[in-house]
PDB file of C-alpha atoms in Angstrom:
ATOM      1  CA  UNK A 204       0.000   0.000   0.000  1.00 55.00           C
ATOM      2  CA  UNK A 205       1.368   3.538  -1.497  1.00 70.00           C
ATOM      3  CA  UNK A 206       1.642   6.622   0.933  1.00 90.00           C
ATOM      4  CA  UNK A 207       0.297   9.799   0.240  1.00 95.00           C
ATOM      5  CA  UNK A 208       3.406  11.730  -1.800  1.00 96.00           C
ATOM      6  CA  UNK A 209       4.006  15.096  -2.373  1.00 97.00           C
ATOM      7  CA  UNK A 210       6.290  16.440  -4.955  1.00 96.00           C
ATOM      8  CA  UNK A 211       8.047  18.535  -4.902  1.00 97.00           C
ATOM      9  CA  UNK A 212       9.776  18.749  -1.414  1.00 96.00           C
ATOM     10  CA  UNK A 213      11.337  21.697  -1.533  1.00 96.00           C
ATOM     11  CA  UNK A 214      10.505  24.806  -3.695  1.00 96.00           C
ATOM     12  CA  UNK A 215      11.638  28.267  -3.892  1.00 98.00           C
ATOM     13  CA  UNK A 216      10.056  31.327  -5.806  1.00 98.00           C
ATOM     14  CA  UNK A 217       9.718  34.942  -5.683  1.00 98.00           C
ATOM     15  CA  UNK A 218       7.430  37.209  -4.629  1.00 98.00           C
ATOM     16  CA  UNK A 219       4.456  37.210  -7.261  1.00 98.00           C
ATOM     17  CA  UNK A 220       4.860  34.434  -8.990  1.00 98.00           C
ATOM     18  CA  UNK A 221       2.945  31.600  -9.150  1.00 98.00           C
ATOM     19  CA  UNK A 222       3.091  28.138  -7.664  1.00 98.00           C
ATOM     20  CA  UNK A 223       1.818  24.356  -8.260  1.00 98.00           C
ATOM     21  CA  UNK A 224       2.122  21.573  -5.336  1.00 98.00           C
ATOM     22  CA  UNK A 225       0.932  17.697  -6.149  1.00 98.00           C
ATOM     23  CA  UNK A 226      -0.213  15.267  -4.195  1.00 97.00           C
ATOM     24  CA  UNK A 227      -0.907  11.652  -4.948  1.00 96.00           C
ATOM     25  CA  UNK A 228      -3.286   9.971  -2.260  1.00 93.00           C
ATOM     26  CA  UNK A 229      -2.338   6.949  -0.875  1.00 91.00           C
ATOM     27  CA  UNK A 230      -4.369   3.790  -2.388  1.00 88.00           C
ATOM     28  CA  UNK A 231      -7.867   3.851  -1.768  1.00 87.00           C
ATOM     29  CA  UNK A 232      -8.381   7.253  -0.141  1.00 90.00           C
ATOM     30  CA  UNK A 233     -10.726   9.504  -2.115  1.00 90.00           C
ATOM     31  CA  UNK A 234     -10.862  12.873  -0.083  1.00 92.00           C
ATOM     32  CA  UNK A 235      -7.677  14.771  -0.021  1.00 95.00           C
ATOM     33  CA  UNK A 236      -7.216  17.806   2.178  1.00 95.00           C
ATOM     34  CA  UNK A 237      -4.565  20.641   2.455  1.00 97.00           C
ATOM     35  CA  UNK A 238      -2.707  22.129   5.208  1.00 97.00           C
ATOM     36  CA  UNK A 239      -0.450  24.873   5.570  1.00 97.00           C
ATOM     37  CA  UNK A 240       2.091  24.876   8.067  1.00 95.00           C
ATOM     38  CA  UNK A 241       4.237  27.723   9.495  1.00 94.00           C
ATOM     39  CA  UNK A 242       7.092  27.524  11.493  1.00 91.00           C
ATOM     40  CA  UNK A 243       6.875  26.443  14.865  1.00 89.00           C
ATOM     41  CA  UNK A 244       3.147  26.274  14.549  1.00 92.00           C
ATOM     42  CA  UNK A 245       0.233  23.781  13.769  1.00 93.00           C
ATOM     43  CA  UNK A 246      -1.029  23.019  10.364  1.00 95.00           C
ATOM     44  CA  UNK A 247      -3.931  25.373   9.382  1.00 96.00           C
ATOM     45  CA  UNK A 248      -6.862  24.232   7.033  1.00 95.00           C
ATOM     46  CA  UNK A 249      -6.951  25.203   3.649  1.00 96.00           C
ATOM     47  CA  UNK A 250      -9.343  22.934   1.523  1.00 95.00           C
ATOM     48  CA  UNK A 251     -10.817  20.046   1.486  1.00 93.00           C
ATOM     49  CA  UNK A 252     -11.907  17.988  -2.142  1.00 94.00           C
ATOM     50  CA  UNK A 253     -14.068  14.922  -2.149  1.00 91.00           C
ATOM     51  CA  UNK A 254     -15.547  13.989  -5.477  1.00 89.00           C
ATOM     52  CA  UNK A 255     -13.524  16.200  -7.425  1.00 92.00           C
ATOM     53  CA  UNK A 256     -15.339  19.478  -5.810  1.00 93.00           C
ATOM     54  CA  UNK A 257     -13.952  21.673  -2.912  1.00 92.00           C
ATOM     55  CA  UNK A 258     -15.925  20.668   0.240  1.00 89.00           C
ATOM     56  CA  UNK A 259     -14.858  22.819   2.995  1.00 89.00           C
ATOM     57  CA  UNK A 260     -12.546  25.567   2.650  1.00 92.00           C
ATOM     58  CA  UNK A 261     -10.485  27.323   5.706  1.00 92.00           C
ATOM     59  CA  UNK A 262      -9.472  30.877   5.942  1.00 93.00           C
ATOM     60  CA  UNK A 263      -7.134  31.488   2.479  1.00 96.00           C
ATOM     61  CA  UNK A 264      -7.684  34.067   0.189  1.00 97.00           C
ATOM     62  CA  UNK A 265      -8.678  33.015  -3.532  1.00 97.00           C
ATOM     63  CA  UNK A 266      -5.719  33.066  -4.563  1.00 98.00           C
ATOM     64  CA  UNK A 267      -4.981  29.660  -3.304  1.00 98.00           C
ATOM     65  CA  UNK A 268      -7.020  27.321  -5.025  1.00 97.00           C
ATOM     66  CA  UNK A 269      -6.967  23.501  -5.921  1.00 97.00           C
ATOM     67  CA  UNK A 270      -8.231  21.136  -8.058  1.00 96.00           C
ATOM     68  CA  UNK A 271      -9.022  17.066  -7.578  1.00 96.00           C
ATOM     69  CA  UNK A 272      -8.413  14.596 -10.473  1.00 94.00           C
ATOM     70  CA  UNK A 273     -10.683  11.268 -11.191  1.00 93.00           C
ATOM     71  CA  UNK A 274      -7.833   9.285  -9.782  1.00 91.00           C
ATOM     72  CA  UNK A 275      -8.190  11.479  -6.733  1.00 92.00           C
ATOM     73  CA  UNK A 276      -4.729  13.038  -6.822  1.00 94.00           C
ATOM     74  CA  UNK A 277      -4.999  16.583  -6.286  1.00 97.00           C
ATOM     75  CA  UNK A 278      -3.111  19.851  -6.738  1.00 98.00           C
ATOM     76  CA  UNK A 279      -3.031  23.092  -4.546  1.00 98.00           C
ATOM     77  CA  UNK A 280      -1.986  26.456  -6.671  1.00 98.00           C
ATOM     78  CA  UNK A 281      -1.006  29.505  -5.163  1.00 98.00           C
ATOM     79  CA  UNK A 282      -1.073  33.131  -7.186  1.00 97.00           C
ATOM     80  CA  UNK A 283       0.722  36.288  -6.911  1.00 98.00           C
ATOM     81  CA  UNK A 284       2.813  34.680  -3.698  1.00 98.00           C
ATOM     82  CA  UNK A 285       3.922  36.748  -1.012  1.00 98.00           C
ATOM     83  CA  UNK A 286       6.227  36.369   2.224  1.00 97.00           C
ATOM     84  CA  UNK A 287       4.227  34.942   4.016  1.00 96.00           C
ATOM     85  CA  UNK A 288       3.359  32.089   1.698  1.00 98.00           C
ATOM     86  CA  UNK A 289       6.751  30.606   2.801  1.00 97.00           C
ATOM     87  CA  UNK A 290       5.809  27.346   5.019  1.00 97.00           C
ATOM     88  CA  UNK A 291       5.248  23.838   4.551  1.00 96.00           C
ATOM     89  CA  UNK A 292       2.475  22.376   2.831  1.00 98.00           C
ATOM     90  CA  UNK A 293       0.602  19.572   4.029  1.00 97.00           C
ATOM     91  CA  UNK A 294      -1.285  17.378   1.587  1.00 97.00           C
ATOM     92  CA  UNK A 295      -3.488  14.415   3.468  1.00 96.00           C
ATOM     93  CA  UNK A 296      -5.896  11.844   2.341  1.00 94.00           C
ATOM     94  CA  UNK A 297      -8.885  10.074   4.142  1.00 91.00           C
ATOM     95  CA  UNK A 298     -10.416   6.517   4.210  1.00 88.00           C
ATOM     96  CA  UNK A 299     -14.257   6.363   2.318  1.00 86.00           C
ATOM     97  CA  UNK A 300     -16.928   5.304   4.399  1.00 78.00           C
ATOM     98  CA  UNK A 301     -17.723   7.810   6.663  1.00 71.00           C
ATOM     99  CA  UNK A 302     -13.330   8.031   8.021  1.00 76.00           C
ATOM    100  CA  UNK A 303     -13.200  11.052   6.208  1.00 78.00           C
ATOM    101  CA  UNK A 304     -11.849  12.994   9.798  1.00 84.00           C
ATOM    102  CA  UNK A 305      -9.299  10.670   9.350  1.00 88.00           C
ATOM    103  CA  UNK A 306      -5.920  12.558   7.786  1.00 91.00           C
ATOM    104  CA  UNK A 307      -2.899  10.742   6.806  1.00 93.00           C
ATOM    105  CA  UNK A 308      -0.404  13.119   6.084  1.00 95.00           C
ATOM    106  CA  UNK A 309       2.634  13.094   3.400  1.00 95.00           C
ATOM    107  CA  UNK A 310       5.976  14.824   4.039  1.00 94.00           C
ATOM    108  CA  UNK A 311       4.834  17.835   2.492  1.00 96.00           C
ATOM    109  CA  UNK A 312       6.483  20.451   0.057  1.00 97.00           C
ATOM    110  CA  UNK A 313       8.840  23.242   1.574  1.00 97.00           C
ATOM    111  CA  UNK A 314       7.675  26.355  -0.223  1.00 98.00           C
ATOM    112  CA  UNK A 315      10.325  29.288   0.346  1.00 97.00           C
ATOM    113  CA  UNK A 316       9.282  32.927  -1.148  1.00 98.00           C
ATOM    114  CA  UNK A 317      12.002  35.181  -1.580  1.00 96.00           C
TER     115      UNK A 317
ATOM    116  CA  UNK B 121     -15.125  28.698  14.409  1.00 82.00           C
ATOM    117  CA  UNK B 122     -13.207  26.297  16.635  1.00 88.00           C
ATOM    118  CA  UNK B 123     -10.381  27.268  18.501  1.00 93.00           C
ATOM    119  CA  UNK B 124      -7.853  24.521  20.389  1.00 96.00           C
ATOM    120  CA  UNK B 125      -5.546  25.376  22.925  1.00 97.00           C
ATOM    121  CA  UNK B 126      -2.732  23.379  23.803  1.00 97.00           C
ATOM    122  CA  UNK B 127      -0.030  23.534  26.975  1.00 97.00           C
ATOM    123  CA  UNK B 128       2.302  23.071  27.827  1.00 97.00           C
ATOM    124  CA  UNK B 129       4.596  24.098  24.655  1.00 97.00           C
ATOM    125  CA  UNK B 130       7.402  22.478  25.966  1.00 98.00           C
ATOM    126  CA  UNK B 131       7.994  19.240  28.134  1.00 98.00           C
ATOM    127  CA  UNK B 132      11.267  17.971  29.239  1.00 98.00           C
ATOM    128  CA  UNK B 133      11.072  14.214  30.823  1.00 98.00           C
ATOM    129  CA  UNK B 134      13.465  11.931  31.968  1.00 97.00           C
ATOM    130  CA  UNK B 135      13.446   8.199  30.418  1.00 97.00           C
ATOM    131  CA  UNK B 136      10.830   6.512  32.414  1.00 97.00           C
ATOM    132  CA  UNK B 137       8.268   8.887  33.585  1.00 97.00           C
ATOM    133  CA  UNK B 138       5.210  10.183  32.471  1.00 98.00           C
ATOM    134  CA  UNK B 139       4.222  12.893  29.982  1.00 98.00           C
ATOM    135  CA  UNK B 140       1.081  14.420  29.976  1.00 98.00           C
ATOM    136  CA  UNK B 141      -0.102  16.950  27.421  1.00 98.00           C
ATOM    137  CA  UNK B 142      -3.661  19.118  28.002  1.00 98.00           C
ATOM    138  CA  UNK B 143      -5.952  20.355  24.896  1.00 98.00           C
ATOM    139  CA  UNK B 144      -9.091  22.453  25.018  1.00 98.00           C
ATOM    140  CA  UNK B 145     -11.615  23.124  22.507  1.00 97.00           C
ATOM    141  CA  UNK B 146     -14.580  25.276  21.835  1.00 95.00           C
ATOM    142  CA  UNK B 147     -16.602  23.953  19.825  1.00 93.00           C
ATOM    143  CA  UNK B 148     -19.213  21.611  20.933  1.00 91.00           C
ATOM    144  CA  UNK B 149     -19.864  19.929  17.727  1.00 90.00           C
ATOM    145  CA  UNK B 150     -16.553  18.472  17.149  1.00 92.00           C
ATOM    146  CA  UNK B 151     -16.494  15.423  17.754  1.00 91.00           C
ATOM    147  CA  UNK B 152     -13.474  13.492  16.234  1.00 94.00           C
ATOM    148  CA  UNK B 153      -9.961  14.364  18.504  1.00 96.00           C
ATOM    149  CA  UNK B 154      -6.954  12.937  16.877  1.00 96.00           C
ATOM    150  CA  UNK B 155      -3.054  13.023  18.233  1.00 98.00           C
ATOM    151  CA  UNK B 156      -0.146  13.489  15.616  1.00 97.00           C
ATOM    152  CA  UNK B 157       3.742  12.890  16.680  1.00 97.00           C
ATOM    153  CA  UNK B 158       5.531  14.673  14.268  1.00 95.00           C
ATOM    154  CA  UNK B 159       9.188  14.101  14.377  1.00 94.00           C
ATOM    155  CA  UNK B 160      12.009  16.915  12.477  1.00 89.00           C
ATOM    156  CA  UNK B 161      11.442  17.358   8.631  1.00 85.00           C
ATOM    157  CA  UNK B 162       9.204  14.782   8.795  1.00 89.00           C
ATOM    158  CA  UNK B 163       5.493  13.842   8.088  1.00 92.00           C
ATOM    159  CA  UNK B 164       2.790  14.112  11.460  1.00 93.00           C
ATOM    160  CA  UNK B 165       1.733  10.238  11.997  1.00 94.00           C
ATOM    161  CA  UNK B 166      -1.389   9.672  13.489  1.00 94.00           C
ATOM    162  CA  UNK B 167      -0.911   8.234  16.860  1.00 96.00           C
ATOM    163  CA  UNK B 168      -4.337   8.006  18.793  1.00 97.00           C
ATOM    164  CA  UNK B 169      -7.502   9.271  18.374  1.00 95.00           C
ATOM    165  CA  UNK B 170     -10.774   8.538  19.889  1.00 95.00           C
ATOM    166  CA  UNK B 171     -14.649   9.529  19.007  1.00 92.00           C
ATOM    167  CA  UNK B 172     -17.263  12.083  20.960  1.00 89.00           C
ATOM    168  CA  UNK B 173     -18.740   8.719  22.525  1.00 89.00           C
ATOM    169  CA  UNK B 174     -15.593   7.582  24.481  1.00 87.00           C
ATOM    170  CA  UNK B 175     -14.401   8.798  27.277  1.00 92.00           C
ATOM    171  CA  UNK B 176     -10.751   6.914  27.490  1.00 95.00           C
ATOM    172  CA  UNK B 177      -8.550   4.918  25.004  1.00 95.00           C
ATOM    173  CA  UNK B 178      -5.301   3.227  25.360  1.00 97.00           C
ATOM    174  CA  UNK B 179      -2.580   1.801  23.052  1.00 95.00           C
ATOM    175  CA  UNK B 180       0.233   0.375  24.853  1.00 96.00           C
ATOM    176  CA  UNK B 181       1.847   3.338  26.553  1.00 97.00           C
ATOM    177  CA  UNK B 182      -0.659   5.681  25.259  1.00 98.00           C
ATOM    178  CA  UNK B 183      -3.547   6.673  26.416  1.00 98.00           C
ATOM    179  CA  UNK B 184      -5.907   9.605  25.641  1.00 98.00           C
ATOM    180  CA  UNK B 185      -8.886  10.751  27.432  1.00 97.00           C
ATOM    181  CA  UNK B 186     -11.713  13.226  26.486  1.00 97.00           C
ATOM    182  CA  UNK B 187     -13.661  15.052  29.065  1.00 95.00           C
ATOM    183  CA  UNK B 188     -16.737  16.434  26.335  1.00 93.00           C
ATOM    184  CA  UNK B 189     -18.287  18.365  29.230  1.00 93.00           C
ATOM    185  CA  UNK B 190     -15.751  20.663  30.360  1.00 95.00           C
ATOM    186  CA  UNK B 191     -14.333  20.432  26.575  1.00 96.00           C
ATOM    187  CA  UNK B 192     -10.560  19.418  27.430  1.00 95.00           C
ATOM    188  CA  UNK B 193      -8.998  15.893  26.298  1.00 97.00           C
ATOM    189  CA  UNK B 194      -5.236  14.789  26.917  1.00 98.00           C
ATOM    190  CA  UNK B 195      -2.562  12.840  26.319  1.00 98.00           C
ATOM    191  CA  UNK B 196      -0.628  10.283  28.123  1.00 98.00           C
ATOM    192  CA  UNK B 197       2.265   8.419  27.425  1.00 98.00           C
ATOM    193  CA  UNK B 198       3.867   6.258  30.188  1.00 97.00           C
ATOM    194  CA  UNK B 199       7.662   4.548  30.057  1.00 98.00           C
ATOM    195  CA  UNK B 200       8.600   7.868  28.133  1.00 98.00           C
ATOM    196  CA  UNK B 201      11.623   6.350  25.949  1.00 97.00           C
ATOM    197  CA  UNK B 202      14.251   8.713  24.080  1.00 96.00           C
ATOM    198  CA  UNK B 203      12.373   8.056  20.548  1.00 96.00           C
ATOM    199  CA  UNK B 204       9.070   9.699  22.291  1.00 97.00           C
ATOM    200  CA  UNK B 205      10.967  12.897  21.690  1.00 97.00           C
ATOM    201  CA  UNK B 206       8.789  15.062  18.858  1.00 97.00           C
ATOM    202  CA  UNK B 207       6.434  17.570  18.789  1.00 97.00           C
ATOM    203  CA  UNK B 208       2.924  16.585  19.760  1.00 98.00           C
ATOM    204  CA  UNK B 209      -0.378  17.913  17.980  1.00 98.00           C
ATOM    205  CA  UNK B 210      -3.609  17.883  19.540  1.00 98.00           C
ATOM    206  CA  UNK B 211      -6.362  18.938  17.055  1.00 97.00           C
ATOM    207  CA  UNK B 212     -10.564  18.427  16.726  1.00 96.00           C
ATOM    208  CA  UNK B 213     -12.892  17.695  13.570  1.00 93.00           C
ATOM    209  CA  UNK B 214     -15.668  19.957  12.797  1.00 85.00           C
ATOM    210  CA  UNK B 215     -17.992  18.050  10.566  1.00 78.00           C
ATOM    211  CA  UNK B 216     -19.283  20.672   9.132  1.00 74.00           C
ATOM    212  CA  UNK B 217     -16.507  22.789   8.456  1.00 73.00           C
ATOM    213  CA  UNK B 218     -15.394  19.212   6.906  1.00 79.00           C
ATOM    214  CA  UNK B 219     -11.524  20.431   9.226  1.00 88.00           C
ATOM    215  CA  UNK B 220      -8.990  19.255  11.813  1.00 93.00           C
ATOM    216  CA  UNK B 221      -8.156  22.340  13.832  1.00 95.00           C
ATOM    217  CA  UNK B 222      -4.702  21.696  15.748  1.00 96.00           C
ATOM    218  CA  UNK B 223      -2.761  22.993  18.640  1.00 96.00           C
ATOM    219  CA  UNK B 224       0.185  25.244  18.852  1.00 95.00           C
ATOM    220  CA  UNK B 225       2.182  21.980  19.392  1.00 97.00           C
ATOM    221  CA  UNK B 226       3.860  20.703  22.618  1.00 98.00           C
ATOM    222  CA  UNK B 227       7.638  19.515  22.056  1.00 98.00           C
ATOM    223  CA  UNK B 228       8.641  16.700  23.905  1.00 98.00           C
ATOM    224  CA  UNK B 229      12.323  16.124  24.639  1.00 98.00           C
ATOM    225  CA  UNK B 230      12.778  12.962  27.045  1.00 97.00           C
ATOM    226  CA  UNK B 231      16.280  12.811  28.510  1.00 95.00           C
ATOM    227  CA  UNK B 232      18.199   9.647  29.557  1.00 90.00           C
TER     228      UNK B 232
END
């Protein structure tokens, strides 16, 4: 049984430009969820997509956005980046069935913003 | 929206004893409170978790309880060995909001 990956695992832009993270879900798990975590501090929500549709969304501008593919895998873009984009972000996948609370996380992608 | 609080931020332990870390939450209708151990530059790995409908679980050396009434639930671990050194997540699911909110994070550093 396959993990949930992330790719890439380290990134660095500059200010304004734009960004794409991946995620593959790990086998069988048909909701993926993102996280965004700062320094020193917990992972914060950002989305949630079940079905291919966004189905819960946490305090992020629009300019972070995502999509979910038929094979579940999932991508989270980022526009117009700023400073305080830099952090690590969390993909995670849940169980069907009614396990969707359920998060298993992958290593993440280190996004730095110069 | 729900808000968890989590203390302390730092534990130091020798090998051996107990650790014990205290979350609170504030909203009643979450009802899913998970543990992650996440360990430097690495992924958090779900630890423990336990339902709205149980007031105690235990997995070897770890135990978690949930108090729903006075909205607090904790973490236990017993035998504290040097590879029980990590940072510690509390965090609660809000069906509706389909979200895990998490703590601030307790790091655990258990000296021999």
């Amino acid at each position: 049984e396959t993990g949930v990956t992330q790719s890439p695992t380290h990134l660095i832009k500059t200010r304004g430009q734009q960004v794409t993270l991946r995620c593959s879900s790990q086998s069988g798990h048909n909701t993926v969820s993102w996280y965004q975590q700062a320094l020193g501090q917990g992972p914060q929500f950002i989305f949630q997509y079940y079905r291919e549709e966004e189905n819960g969304r946490g305090n992020f501008p629009p300019r972070f956005s995502g999509l979910q593919f038929p094979n579940y895998s999932s991508e989270l873009n980022v526009n117009a980046l700023e400073l305080d984009d830099s952090a690590l972000y969390l993909c995670a996948s849940s169980p069907p069935g009614g396990s969707r609370e359920k998060l298993f996380f992958g290593s993440g992608t280190q996004l730095s913003v110069l | 929206g729900e808000n968890v609080e989590q203390h302390p931020s730092t534990l130091s332990v020798q090998e051996g004893d107990s650790a014990v870390i205290k979350c609170t939450y504030s909203d009643s209708a979450s009802n899913y409170f998970p543990w992650y151990k996440q360990e430097l530059g690495k992924r958090p790995q779900l630890i423990i978790d336990i339902r709205s409908n149980v007031g105690e679980k235990k997995d070897q050396r770890i135990a978690v309880t949930l108090n729903k009434t006075a909205k607090h639930f904790s973490l236990h671990i017993t035998e504290t060995q040097p590879e029980d050194s990590a940072v510690y997540f509390c965090a609660a699911y809000t069906g509706t909001a389909s979200k895990l909110t998490f703590g601030t994070g307790t790091r655990l550093q258990v000296t021999l």
